[in-house]
Amino acid sequence: MTNHLAALFRHLTVGVYVVGVAQGERRNAFTAAWIMQASFDPLLLVLSVNPQNASYPLLCESGAFVVTVLKAHQLELARHFGTPSLGSRDKLATVQWQPGRSGAPILRDGLAYFDCDITARMRTGDHELVIARVVDGGILDQGASPLVYGATGDMDGSAALYPAAL
Amino acid sequence: MTNHLAALFRHLTVGVYVVGVAQGERRNAFTAAWIMQASFDPLLLVLSVNPQNASYPLLCESGAFVVTVLKAHQLELARHFGTPSLGSRDKLATVQWQPGRSGAPILRDGLAYFDCDITARMRTGDHELVIARVVDGGILDQGASPLVYGATGDMDGSAALYPAAL
């Protein structure tokens, strides 16, 4: 069942990303769609993150994260990192990754990556806006196309999170 | 000439929108790409706006704006509202629009619209993040596809705004 407001908000175009975090030997990664550029000088990104996310404490403690841009065919990878970890399951055990400057995992099979240092955080409704400076980045697969959030259907179950009316 | 960083940042997927503002009989509209959802409850959007934008004073004074989502073929409309007004030229004179709750112009030929009340603003580098609650919205053309920023090439000349290196 498609909620009317869920359908409306799908008209805002966003991509699909895996956000990696690390602090010491602890690391994690999660799928996110609410990421965009926010400034040219300095080069800043903004990420809207749910503070209930299992990776949120590592994000705050380390003050850093990496963003891997997913490719059009990587729907399963989006689902893999979009499913909360249960118990000791390490979501990173089954993928190739390399550490960014903070140790946070960049997925080697991604389209591009951005390595970011957090500069500010701001509570915004049920999420938090995390502003971050891009300190490193690169294209991992020249010419490939990005996965667009609208192509994931209701994989993340977000349609149920919209109210019935404004 | 494509700047290396401009090419990298194009891997962040965003749409193309016309943001309308009004205060009393004054109104304006501008093209923006840095818009995304930021919260489910309440339903919030975040817009990153350049404070040098001619519409910025009206945005702040009225505390409201509307977002019209452009359709895939509306590149010329994006260019029209992306070109700064010179003198008394009224960018809205040549399009059909209807007023949102604040009087701000919603483009009738758009794909969808969101009518928003500003709840917070935060300086972020050379832009400002404007957080807004969606108080009304609707789909204007069921089944049409959105214009994606990557399809606009360097129409907005933004490639020149990226530094040469991180």
Short mmCIF file of C-alpha atoms in Angstrom, two decimals:
data_model
loop_
_atom_site.label_atom_id
_atom_site.label_comp_id
_atom_site.label_asym_id
_atom_site.label_seq_id
_atom_site.Cartn_x
_atom_site.Cartn_y
_atom_site.Cartn_z
CA MET A 1 0.00 0.00 0.00
CA THR A 2 1.46 3.34 -1.00
CA ASN A 3 0.83 6.19 1.38
CA HIS A 4 -0.12 9.43 -0.43
CA LEU A 5 2.58 11.48 1.32
CA ALA A 6 5.20 8.78 0.74
CA ALA A 7 4.39 9.03 -2.98
CA LEU A 8 4.62 12.84 -2.88
CA PHE A 9 8.00 12.91 -1.15
CA ARG A 10 9.43 10.46 -3.70
CA HIS A 11 9.37 13.40 -6.12
CA LEU A 12 12.40 14.77 -4.28
CA THR A 13 15.36 13.22 -6.09
CA VAL A 14 18.10 11.69 -3.93
CA GLY A 15 20.77 9.04 -4.35
CA VAL A 16 21.66 5.96 -2.28
CA TYR A 17 24.82 5.82 -0.23
CA VAL A 18 26.62 3.66 2.31
CA VAL A 19 27.91 5.78 5.19
CA GLY A 20 30.88 4.25 7.02
CA VAL A 21 32.05 5.16 10.52
CA ALA A 22 34.89 3.98 12.76
CA GLN A 23 36.39 4.68 16.15
CA GLY A 24 39.50 2.65 16.98
CA GLU A 25 38.78 -0.98 16.08
CA ARG A 26 35.01 -0.48 16.04
CA ARG A 27 33.43 0.22 12.70
CA ASN A 28 30.03 0.08 11.07
CA ALA A 29 28.19 1.22 7.95
CA PHE A 30 24.60 1.99 7.01
CA THR A 31 22.56 2.89 3.95
CA ALA A 32 21.43 6.51 3.67
CA ALA A 33 19.59 8.55 1.05
CA TRP A 34 19.44 11.99 2.68
CA ILE A 35 22.81 13.39 1.67
CA MET A 36 23.59 16.45 -0.45
CA GLN A 37 26.17 19.16 -0.97
CA ALA A 38 25.66 22.29 1.15
CA SER A 39 28.55 24.66 0.34
CA PHE A 40 31.26 25.27 -2.26
CA ASP A 41 33.78 27.09 -0.06
CA PRO A 42 34.48 25.22 2.10
CA LEU A 43 33.23 22.04 0.41
CA LEU A 44 30.56 20.78 2.77
CA LEU A 45 28.08 17.92 2.70
CA VAL A 46 24.98 17.56 4.84
CA LEU A 47 23.73 14.17 6.01
CA SER A 48 20.40 13.72 7.79
CA VAL A 49 20.78 10.79 10.18
CA ASN A 50 18.40 9.07 12.58
CA PRO A 51 19.92 9.26 16.09
CA GLN A 52 18.51 5.76 16.72
CA ASN A 53 20.83 4.40 14.02
CA ALA A 54 23.28 1.84 15.44
CA SER A 55 26.15 3.73 13.79
CA TYR A 56 25.21 7.08 15.32
CA PRO A 57 27.38 6.80 18.47
CA LEU A 58 30.47 6.00 16.35
CA LEU A 59 29.62 8.90 14.03
CA CYS A 60 29.54 11.33 16.96
CA GLU A 61 32.52 9.92 18.84
CA SER A 62 34.81 9.89 15.81
CA GLY A 63 33.59 13.20 14.37
CA ALA A 64 34.02 11.74 10.90
CA PHE A 65 32.40 9.51 8.28
CA VAL A 66 32.86 8.35 4.72
CA VAL A 67 30.19 8.24 2.03
CA THR A 68 30.32 5.59 -0.70
CA VAL A 69 28.03 6.34 -3.65
CA LEU A 70 26.27 3.16 -4.82
CA LYS A 71 25.97 2.17 -8.47
CA ALA A 72 22.66 1.65 -10.28
CA HIS A 73 22.75 -2.17 -9.95
CA GLN A 74 23.76 -2.28 -6.27
CA LEU A 75 20.29 -2.63 -4.81
CA GLU A 76 21.31 -5.70 -2.79
CA LEU A 77 24.23 -3.81 -1.27
CA ALA A 78 21.82 -1.02 -0.29
CA ARG A 79 19.54 -3.60 1.31
CA HIS A 80 22.48 -5.30 3.09
CA PHE A 81 23.63 -2.07 4.75
CA GLY A 82 20.08 -0.87 5.26
CA THR A 83 19.19 -3.82 7.47
CA PRO A 84 20.00 -3.28 11.15
CA SER A 85 22.73 -5.56 12.54
CA LEU A 86 21.46 -8.27 14.86
CA GLY A 87 23.82 -9.27 17.62
CA SER A 88 27.43 -9.70 16.55
CA ARG A 89 26.85 -9.83 12.79
CA ASP A 90 29.50 -7.73 11.03
CA LYS A 91 27.93 -6.20 7.92
CA LEU A 92 31.41 -5.39 6.62
CA ALA A 93 32.64 -8.99 6.71
CA THR A 94 31.22 -9.82 3.28
CA VAL A 95 32.41 -6.78 1.29
CA GLN A 96 35.76 -5.39 0.17
CA TRP A 97 36.53 -2.11 1.85
CA GLN A 98 39.43 0.19 2.55
CA PRO A 99 39.81 2.60 5.47
CA GLY A 100 39.35 6.32 4.99
CA ARG A 101 41.36 8.83 7.01
CA SER A 102 39.37 8.10 10.15
CA GLY A 103 39.48 4.35 9.56
CA ALA A 104 35.86 4.42 8.37
CA PRO A 105 35.13 1.86 5.63
CA ILE A 106 34.93 2.96 1.98
CA LEU A 107 33.34 0.25 -0.19
CA ARG A 108 35.81 -0.63 -2.96
CA ASP A 109 33.02 -1.59 -5.35
CA GLY A 110 31.32 1.82 -5.08
CA LEU A 111 30.94 4.52 -7.71
CA ALA A 112 32.69 7.29 -5.77
CA TYR A 113 33.52 8.22 -2.20
CA PHE A 114 33.72 11.28 0.04
CA ASP A 115 35.79 11.31 3.25
CA CYS A 116 34.30 13.82 5.67
CA ASP A 117 35.08 15.56 8.97
CA ILE A 118 32.04 16.70 10.95
CA THR A 119 31.90 20.46 11.57
CA ALA A 120 28.42 20.85 13.12
CA ARG A 121 25.31 18.90 14.11
CA MET A 122 21.76 20.18 14.49
CA ARG A 123 18.68 18.36 15.69
CA THR A 124 16.00 18.55 12.99
CA GLY A 125 12.72 16.83 13.82
CA ASP A 126 13.25 13.09 14.26
CA HIS A 127 16.65 13.26 12.54
CA GLU A 128 19.88 15.19 13.00
CA LEU A 129 21.60 17.22 10.30
CA VAL A 130 25.30 16.48 10.27
CA ILE A 131 27.40 19.07 8.42
CA ALA A 132 30.80 17.85 7.30
CA ARG A 133 33.79 19.10 5.39
CA VAL A 134 34.94 16.91 2.51
CA VAL A 135 38.67 16.30 3.13
CA ASP A 136 39.23 13.56 0.55
CA GLY A 137 37.30 11.87 -2.19
CA GLY A 138 37.49 10.19 -5.54
CA ILE A 139 35.72 8.42 -8.36
CA LEU A 140 36.03 4.63 -8.04
CA ASP A 141 34.31 3.59 -11.28
CA GLN A 142 34.54 6.13 -14.08
CA GLY A 143 31.43 6.18 -16.24
CA ALA A 144 29.13 4.07 -14.03
CA SER A 145 25.69 5.43 -13.09
CA PRO A 146 24.46 6.06 -9.54
CA LEU A 147 21.64 4.21 -7.81
CA VAL A 148 18.72 6.60 -7.43
CA TYR A 149 16.54 6.27 -4.34
CA GLY A 150 13.31 6.21 -6.36
CA ALA A 151 14.51 2.97 -8.00
CA THR A 152 14.65 1.13 -4.66
CA GLY A 153 10.85 0.97 -4.28
CA ASP A 154 9.89 0.62 -0.64
CA MET A 155 12.95 -1.50 0.16
CA ASP A 156 13.58 0.49 3.33
CA GLY A 157 9.96 0.38 4.48
CA SER A 158 9.93 4.17 4.78
CA ALA A 159 6.41 4.52 3.34
CA ALA A 160 5.08 3.46 6.74
CA LEU A 161 6.91 6.39 8.39
CA TYR A 162 4.83 9.11 6.70
CA PRO A 163 1.73 10.46 8.41
CA ALA A 164 -1.60 9.91 6.65
CA ALA A 165 -2.05 13.65 6.03
CA LEU A 166 -0.25 16.96 6.45
CA MET B 1 36.71 22.35 -19.03
CA THR B 2 35.49 20.08 -16.27
CA ASN B 3 37.04 20.63 -12.89
CA HIS B 4 38.01 17.35 -11.18
CA LEU B 5 36.07 18.19 -8.00
CA ALA B 6 33.05 19.40 -9.95
CA ALA B 7 32.99 15.98 -11.65
CA LEU B 8 33.33 14.20 -8.29
CA PHE B 9 30.48 16.11 -6.64
CA ARG B 10 28.17 15.35 -9.57
CA HIS B 11 28.04 11.81 -8.20
CA LEU B 12 25.75 13.11 -5.45
CA THR B 13 22.27 12.74 -6.92
CA VAL B 14 19.92 15.72 -6.59
CA GLY B 15 16.90 17.06 -8.45
CA VAL B 16 16.11 20.48 -9.90
CA TYR B 17 13.52 22.74 -8.31
CA VAL B 18 12.09 26.24 -8.58
CA VAL B 19 11.83 27.82 -5.14
CA GLY B 20 9.20 30.55 -4.90
CA VAL B 21 9.01 33.27 -2.23
CA ALA B 22 6.63 36.17 -1.54
CA GLN B 23 6.08 38.93 0.98
CA GLY B 24 3.02 41.09 0.36
CA GLU B 25 3.00 42.02 -3.33
CA ARG B 26 6.68 41.21 -3.82
CA ARG B 27 7.51 37.79 -5.14
CA ASN B 28 10.38 35.99 -6.79
CA ALA B 29 11.59 32.50 -7.69
CA PHE B 30 14.92 30.83 -8.30
CA THR B 31 16.28 27.47 -9.43
CA ALA B 32 17.81 25.27 -6.73
CA ALA B 33 19.24 21.76 -6.62
CA TRP B 34 20.24 21.42 -2.97
CA ILE B 35 16.94 20.33 -1.44
CA MET B 36 16.12 17.11 0.38
CA GLN B 37 13.88 15.66 3.06
CA ALA B 38 15.30 15.86 6.59
CA SER B 39 12.67 14.37 8.93
CA PHE B 40 9.53 12.21 8.88
CA ASP B 41 7.85 13.55 12.05
CA PRO B 42 7.44 16.42 11.61
CA LEU B 43 7.81 16.37 7.82
CA LEU B 44 10.77 18.66 7.19
CA LEU B 45 12.75 19.68 4.13
CA VAL B 46 16.18 21.25 4.08
CA LEU B 47 17.20 23.78 1.43
CA SER B 48 20.74 25.07 1.08
CA VAL B 49 20.54 28.63 -0.23
CA ASN B 50 23.16 31.21 -1.14
CA PRO B 51 22.54 34.34 0.98
CA GLN B 52 23.57 36.41 -2.06
CA ASN B 53 20.52 35.11 -3.92
CA ALA B 54 18.14 37.94 -4.87
CA SER B 55 15.25 35.97 -3.34
CA TYR B 56 16.99 35.48 0.01
CA PRO B 57 15.58 38.61 1.73
CA LEU B 58 12.01 37.63 0.81
CA LEU B 59 12.68 34.07 2.01
CA CYS B 60 13.80 35.35 5.42
CA GLU B 61 11.15 38.07 5.80
CA SER B 62 8.23 35.81 4.89
CA GLY B 63 9.53 32.76 6.77
CA ALA B 64 8.09 30.58 4.04
CA PHE B 65 8.74 29.23 0.55
CA VAL B 66 7.30 26.82 -1.99
CA VAL B 67 9.22 24.21 -3.94
CA THR B 68 8.09 23.22 -7.44
CA VAL B 69 9.70 20.01 -8.70
CA LEU B 70 10.69 20.35 -12.37
CA LYS B 71 9.99 17.68 -14.98
CA ALA B 72 12.67 15.93 -17.02
CA HIS B 73 12.15 18.12 -20.11
CA GLN B 74 12.02 21.48 -18.27
CA LEU B 75 15.65 22.42 -18.73
CA GLU B 76 14.72 25.83 -20.19
CA LEU B 77 12.53 26.58 -17.18
CA ALA B 78 15.46 25.70 -14.91
CA ARG B 79 17.67 28.05 -16.93
CA HIS B 80 15.03 30.81 -16.84
CA PHE B 81 14.76 30.78 -13.06
CA GLY B 82 18.48 30.12 -12.63
CA THR B 83 19.43 33.38 -14.35
CA PRO B 84 19.60 36.35 -11.98
CA SER B 85 16.99 39.05 -12.63
CA LEU B 86 18.38 42.22 -14.15
CA GLY B 87 16.61 45.39 -13.20
CA SER B 88 12.84 45.20 -13.25
CA ARG B 89 12.52 41.98 -15.23
CA ASP B 90 9.85 39.78 -13.64
CA LYS B 91 10.82 36.15 -14.11
CA LEU B 92 7.28 35.10 -13.22
CA ALA B 93 5.62 37.15 -15.99
CA THR B 94 6.07 34.42 -18.60
CA VAL B 95 4.86 31.38 -16.64
CA GLN B 96 1.58 30.19 -15.18
CA TRP B 97 1.66 30.08 -11.41
CA GLN B 98 -0.65 29.94 -8.43
CA PRO B 99 -0.01 31.29 -4.95
CA GLY B 100 0.85 28.96 -2.09
CA ARG B 101 -0.30 29.70 1.47
CA SER B 102 2.26 32.50 1.83
CA GLY B 103 1.50 33.87 -1.65
CA ALA B 104 4.71 32.33 -2.99
CA PRO B 105 4.44 31.16 -6.60
CA ILE B 106 3.92 27.46 -7.39
CA LEU B 107 4.57 26.73 -11.07
CA ARG B 108 1.42 25.16 -12.53
CA ASP B 109 3.41 23.20 -15.10
CA GLY B 110 5.58 21.51 -12.46
CA LEU B 111 5.70 17.84 -11.45
CA ALA B 112 4.85 18.35 -7.77
CA TYR B 113 5.03 21.06 -5.12
CA PHE B 114 5.77 21.48 -1.43
CA ASP B 115 4.55 24.50 0.55
CA CYS B 116 6.89 25.11 3.47
CA ASP B 117 7.15 27.17 6.68
CA ILE B 118 10.70 27.88 7.84
CA THR B 119 11.50 26.51 11.30
CA ALA B 120 15.27 27.16 11.53
CA ARG B 121 18.23 28.56 9.60
CA MET B 122 21.91 27.74 10.02
CA ARG B 123 24.91 29.26 8.28
CA THR B 124 26.86 26.49 6.57
CA GLY B 125 29.98 27.60 4.72
CA ASP B 126 29.07 29.93 1.85
CA HIS B 127 25.41 28.84 2.00
CA GLU B 128 22.69 28.72 4.63
CA LEU B 129 20.67 25.64 5.53
CA VAL B 130 17.00 26.49 5.76
CA ILE B 131 14.90 23.90 7.60
CA ALA B 132 11.19 24.03 6.85
CA ARG B 133 8.03 22.17 7.74
CA VAL B 134 5.94 20.96 4.80
CA VAL B 135 2.43 22.29 5.44
CA ASP B 136 0.91 21.53 2.04
CA GLY B 137 1.91 19.76 -1.13
CA GLY B 138 0.68 17.76 -4.05
CA ILE B 139 1.49 15.98 -7.29
CA LEU B 140 0.74 18.19 -10.31
CA ASP B 141 1.49 15.70 -13.09
CA GLN B 142 0.98 12.07 -12.16
CA GLY B 143 3.46 9.77 -13.84
CA ALA B 144 5.90 12.40 -15.16
CA SER B 145 9.62 12.06 -14.36
CA PRO B 146 11.72 14.62 -12.49
CA LEU B 147 14.58 16.62 -13.94
CA VAL B 148 17.82 15.36 -12.41
CA TYR B 149 20.60 17.86 -11.77
CA GLY B 150 23.21 15.71 -13.53
CA ALA B 151 21.24 16.10 -16.78
CA THR B 152 21.64 19.90 -16.77
CA GLY B 153 25.36 19.77 -17.63
CA ASP B 154 27.08 22.93 -16.47
CA MET B 155 24.03 25.10 -17.20
CA ASP B 156 24.45 26.91 -13.88
CA GLY B 157 28.20 27.45 -14.31
CA SER B 158 28.83 25.81 -10.94
CA ALA B 159 31.91 23.89 -12.12
CA ALA B 160 33.84 27.16 -11.77
CA LEU B 161 32.88 27.36 -8.09
CA TYR B 162 34.85 24.29 -7.02
CA PRO B 163 38.41 24.64 -5.79
CA ALA B 164 41.12 22.95 -7.86
CA ALA B 165 41.93 20.49 -5.06
CA LEU B 166 40.75 19.45 -1.60
#
